[in-house]
Structures are given as structure tokens and as C-alpha cells.
Short mmCIF file of C-alpha atoms in Angstrom, two decimals:
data_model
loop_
_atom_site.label_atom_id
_atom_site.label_comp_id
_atom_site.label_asym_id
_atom_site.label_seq_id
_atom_site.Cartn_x
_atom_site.Cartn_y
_atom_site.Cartn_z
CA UNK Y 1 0.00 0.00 0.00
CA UNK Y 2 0.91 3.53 -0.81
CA UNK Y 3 1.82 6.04 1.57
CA UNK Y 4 -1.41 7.88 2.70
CA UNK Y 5 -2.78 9.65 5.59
CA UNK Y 6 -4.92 7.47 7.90
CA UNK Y 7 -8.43 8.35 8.01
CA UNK Y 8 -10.21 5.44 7.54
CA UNK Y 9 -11.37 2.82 10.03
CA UNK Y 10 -12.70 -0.72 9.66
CA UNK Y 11 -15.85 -0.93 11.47
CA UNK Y 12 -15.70 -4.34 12.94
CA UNK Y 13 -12.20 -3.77 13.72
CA UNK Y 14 -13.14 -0.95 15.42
CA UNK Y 15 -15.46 -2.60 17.42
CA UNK Y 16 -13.49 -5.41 18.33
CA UNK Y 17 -10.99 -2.77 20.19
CA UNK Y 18 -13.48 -0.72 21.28
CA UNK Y 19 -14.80 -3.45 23.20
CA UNK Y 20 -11.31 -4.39 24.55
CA UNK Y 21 -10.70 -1.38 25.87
CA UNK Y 22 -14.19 -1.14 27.84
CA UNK Y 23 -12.87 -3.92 29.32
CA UNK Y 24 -9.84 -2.92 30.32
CA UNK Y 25 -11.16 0.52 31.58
CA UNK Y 26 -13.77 -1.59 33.40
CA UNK Y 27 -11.26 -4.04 35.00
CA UNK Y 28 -8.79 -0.73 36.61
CA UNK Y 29 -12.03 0.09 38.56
CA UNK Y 30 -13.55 2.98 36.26
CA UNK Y 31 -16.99 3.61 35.55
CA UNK Y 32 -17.10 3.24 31.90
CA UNK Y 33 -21.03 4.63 32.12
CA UNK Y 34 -19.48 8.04 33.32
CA UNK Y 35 -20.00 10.93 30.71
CA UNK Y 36 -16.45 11.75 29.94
CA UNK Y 37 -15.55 7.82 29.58
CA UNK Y 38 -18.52 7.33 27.31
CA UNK Y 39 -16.60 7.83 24.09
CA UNK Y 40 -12.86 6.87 25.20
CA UNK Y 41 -13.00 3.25 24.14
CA UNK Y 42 -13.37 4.41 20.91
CA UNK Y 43 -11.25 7.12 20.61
CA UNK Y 44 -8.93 4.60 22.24
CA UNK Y 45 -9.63 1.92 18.89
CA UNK Y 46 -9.17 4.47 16.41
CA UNK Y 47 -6.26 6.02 17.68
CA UNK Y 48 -4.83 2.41 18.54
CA UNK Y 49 -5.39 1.61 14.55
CA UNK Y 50 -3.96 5.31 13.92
CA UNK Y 51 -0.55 4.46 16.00
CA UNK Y 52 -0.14 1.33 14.16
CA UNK Y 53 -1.10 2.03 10.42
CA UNK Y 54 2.83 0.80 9.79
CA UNK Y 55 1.68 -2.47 9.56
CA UNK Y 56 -0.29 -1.41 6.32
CA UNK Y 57 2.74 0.09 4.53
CA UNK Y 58 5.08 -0.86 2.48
CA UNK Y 59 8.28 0.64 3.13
CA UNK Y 60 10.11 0.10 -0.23
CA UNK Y 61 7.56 0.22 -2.12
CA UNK Y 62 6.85 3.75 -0.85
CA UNK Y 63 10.89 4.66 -1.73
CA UNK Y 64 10.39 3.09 -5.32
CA UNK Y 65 7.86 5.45 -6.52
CA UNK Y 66 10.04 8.22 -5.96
CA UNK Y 67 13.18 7.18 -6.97
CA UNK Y 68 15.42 9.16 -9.74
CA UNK Y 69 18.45 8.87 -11.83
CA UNK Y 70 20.57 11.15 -11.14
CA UNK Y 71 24.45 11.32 -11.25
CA UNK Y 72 25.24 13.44 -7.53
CA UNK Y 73 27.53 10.97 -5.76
CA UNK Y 74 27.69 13.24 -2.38
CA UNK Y 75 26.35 12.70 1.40
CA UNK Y 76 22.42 13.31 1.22
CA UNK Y 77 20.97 14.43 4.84
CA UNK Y 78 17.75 14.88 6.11
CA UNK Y 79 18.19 15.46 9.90
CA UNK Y 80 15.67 16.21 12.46
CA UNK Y 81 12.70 13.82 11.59
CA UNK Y 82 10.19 13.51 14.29
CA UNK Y 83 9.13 10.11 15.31
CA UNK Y 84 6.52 8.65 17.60
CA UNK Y 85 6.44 5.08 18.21
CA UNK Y 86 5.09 2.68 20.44
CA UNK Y 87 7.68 0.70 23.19
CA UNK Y 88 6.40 -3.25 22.76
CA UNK Y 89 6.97 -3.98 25.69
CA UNK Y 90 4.91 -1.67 27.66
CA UNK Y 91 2.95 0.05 24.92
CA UNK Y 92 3.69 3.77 26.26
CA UNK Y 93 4.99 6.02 23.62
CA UNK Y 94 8.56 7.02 22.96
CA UNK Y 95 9.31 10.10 20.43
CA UNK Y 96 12.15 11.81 19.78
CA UNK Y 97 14.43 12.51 16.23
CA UNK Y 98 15.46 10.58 13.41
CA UNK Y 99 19.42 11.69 11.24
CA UNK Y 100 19.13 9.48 7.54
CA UNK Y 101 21.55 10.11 5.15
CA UNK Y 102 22.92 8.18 2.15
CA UNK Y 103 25.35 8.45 -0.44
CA UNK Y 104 23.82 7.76 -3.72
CA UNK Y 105 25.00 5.19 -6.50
CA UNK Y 106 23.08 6.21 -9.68
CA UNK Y 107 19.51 7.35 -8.13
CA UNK Y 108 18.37 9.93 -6.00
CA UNK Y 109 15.64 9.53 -3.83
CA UNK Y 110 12.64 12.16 -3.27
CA UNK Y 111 13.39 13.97 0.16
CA UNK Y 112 9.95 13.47 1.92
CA UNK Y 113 10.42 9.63 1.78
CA UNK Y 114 12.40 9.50 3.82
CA UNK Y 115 10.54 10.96 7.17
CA UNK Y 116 7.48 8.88 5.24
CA UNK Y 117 9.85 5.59 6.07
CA UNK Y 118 10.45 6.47 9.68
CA UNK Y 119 6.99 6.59 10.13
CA UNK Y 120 6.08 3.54 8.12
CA UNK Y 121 8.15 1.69 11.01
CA UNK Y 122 7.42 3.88 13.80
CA UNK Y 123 3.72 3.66 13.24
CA UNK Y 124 4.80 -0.42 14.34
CA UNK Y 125 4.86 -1.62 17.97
CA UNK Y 126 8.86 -1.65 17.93
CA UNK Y 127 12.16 -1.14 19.94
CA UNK Y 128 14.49 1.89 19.38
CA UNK Y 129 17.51 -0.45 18.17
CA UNK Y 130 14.32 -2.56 15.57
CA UNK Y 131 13.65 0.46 14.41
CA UNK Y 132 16.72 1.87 13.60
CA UNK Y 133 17.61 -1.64 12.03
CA UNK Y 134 14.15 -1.36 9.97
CA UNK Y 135 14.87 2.18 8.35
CA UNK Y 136 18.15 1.43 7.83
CA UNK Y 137 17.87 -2.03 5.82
CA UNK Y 138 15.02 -1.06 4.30
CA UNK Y 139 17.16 2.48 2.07
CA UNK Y 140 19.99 0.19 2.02
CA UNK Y 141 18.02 -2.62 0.11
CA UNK Y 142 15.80 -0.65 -1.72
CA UNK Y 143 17.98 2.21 -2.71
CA UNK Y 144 21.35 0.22 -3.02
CA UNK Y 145 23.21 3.39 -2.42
CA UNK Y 146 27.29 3.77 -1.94
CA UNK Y 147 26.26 3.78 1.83
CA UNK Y 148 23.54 4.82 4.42
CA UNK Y 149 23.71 6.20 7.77
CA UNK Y 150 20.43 6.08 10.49
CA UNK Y 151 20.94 7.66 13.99
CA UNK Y 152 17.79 8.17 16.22
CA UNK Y 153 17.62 9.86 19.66
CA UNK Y 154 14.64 9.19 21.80
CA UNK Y 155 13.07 9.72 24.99
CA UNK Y 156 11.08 6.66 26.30
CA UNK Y 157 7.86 7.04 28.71
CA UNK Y 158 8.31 3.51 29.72
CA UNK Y 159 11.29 4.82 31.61
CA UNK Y 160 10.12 7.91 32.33
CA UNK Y 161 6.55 7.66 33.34
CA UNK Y 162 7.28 4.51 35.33
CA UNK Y 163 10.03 1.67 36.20
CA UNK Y 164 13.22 3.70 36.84
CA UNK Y 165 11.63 6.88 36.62
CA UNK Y 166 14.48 9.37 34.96
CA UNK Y 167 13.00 11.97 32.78
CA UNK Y 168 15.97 13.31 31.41
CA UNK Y 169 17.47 10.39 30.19
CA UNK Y 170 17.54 9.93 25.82
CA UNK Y 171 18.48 6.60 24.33
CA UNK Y 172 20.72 6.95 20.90
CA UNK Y 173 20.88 4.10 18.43
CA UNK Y 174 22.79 3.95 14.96
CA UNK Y 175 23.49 2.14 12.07
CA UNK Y 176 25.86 2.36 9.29
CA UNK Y 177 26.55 0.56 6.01
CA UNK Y 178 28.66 0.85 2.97
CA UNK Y 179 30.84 4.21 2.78
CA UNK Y 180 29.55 4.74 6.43
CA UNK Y 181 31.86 2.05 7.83
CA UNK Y 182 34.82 4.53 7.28
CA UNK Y 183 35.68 6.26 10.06
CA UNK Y 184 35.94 9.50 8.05
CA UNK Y 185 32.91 9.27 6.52
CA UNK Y 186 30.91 8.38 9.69
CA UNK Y 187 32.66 11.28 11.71
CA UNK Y 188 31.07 13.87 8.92
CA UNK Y 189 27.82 12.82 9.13
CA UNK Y 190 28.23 12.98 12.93
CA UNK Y 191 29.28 16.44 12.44
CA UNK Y 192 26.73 17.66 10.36
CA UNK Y 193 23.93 16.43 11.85
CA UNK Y 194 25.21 17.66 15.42
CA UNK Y 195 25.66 21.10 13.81
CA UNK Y 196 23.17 23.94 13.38
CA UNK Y 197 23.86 25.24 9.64
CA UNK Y 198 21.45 28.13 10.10
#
């Protein structure tokens, strides 16, 4: 499937989670009669489906439609991609800023896809070091370039909002392949995406 904005709901499979969540709001001791509770189970479905329309997508198909010839053979950057995704483990959010670049090797890629990718596998139930893995495979695969770079700093509510408590704390994960394995290489992408241009 395309990339597309996610406005449409399955009824039945709306219903089904709807229901779920009336019981779970039941079971913590709520009163799921109670006017502002009347509608939150399916508010809850719908945004539920909305947080994990990833599973929908198709990542490289999305990058093939907008791929180009084009003979550029330098670092490509887009830095600063917001992300929202869901820990699996405890299904509380985490959200924080996604660094892509690649090195092309005959075609150019169109620069929205790649904050459309992130959210393809953000919009998953994942893990920071998945998803980073996901992004990264997926433009290195698809795109074949000369090499590809993925760094992602995030803040986790699983750790925040509950077990060890720390709010400050953000989790960094990376990934590298091709002309990104050199030291060189990886330490100027570092650089530039550390770096305010402006």
C-alpha cells in the first residue's frame, strides 16, 4: 500500500478494540457509564489503529515510486525527523528525532520519503535499536546506495513515566553501512547532523 494519511477505520475492527478497551477501563475500577468515559473506548480503537497504520505500509515500495536517476555521488541528509512510536513492551509512547543520510550510487531519492519511512516503522509496535535496524535495511536494500547512515535519539515514557523513573534520560541508536563504515565518513555525518547550519 501507498503512503497515505490514515483516516479510515474498519468498522468491525473498530469494534473489536473498542470493546477491549471497555474492558480494560472496566477491570482498573472505572466507571465506563461516566460521561467523559462514554466515548474513550473508541477514541482509544481508532487512535490504537492510527498508531499502528505501519503495519499497512510498504516501506520500499513507498521509496520506489520516488526514486530518480541522477548522477550526484555526495552525502544526502535529512536530519531532524520527528518520530513517535510505540515501546512493545509496555505500549507507552517514545518520540524523539530521526538523522538518515545516504550516499547515492546512480539514483536519488525524493526527500519526503524518507521521514514517510520512519513513520512507516514507527507507526509499528517496535524497539528503538528494531527500528533503527528497519529504516536502515530497508534504504539500504531498496535504494542500493554507496552507503547509508540512520541515527535516532529518543526519549522513552516507559522509563520515564514509570520503572526507573528518569525523565531526562535519551536513548541513541545507529546504524551504518557501505561508505559509512569509514571512520571519516561516519565522523562527517556525525558532524553535520550535530551542527546547526542556520
Amino acid at each position: 500500500m501507498a503512503y497515505k494519511t490514515f483516516e479510515e477505520y474498519n468498522i468491525e475492527t473498530t469494534e473489536t478494540i473498542r470493546n477491549q478497551y471497555e474492558n480494560i477501563i472496566s477491570e482498573i475500577g472505572e466507571d465506563t457509564a461516566r460521561e467523559g468515559l462514554l466515548k474513550t473506548p473508541e477514541r482509544a480503537s481508532k487512535a490504537m489503529q492510527f498508531l499502528t497504520q505501519g503495519y499497512q505500509q510498504n516501506a520500499a515500495e513507498i521509496l520506489k515510486g520516488a526514486m530518480f536517476k541522477e548522477n550526484y555521488n555526495e552525502m544526502v541528509i535529512v536530519k531532524d525527523i520527528e518520530l513517535y512510536s510505540l515501546c512493545e513492551h509496555h505500549l507507552l509512547p517514545f518520540f524523539g528525532k530521526a538523522h538518515i543520510a545516504y550516499i547515492p550510487n546512480g539514483y536519488i531519492v525524493g526527500l519526503s520519503k524518507l521521514p514517510r519511512i520512519v513513520d512507516v516503522y514507527a507507526r509499528r509496535l517496535q524497539v528503538q535499536e528494531r527500528l533503527t535496524h528497519d529504516i536502515l535495511e530497508c534504504i539500504n536494500s531498496t535504494l542500493k546506495p554507496q552507503g547509508v547512515a540512520v541515527v535516532i535519539e529518543a526519549s522513552h515514557m516507559c522509563m520515564m513515566m514509570r520503572g526507573v523513573q528518569k525523565q531526562n534520560s535519551v536513548t541513541t541508536t545507529s546504524g551504518f553501512r557501505g561508505q559509512f563504515e569509514k571512520i571519516e565518513t561516519r565522523n562527517e555525518f556525525l558532524k553535520l547532523i550535530s551542527s546547526d547550519l542556520g
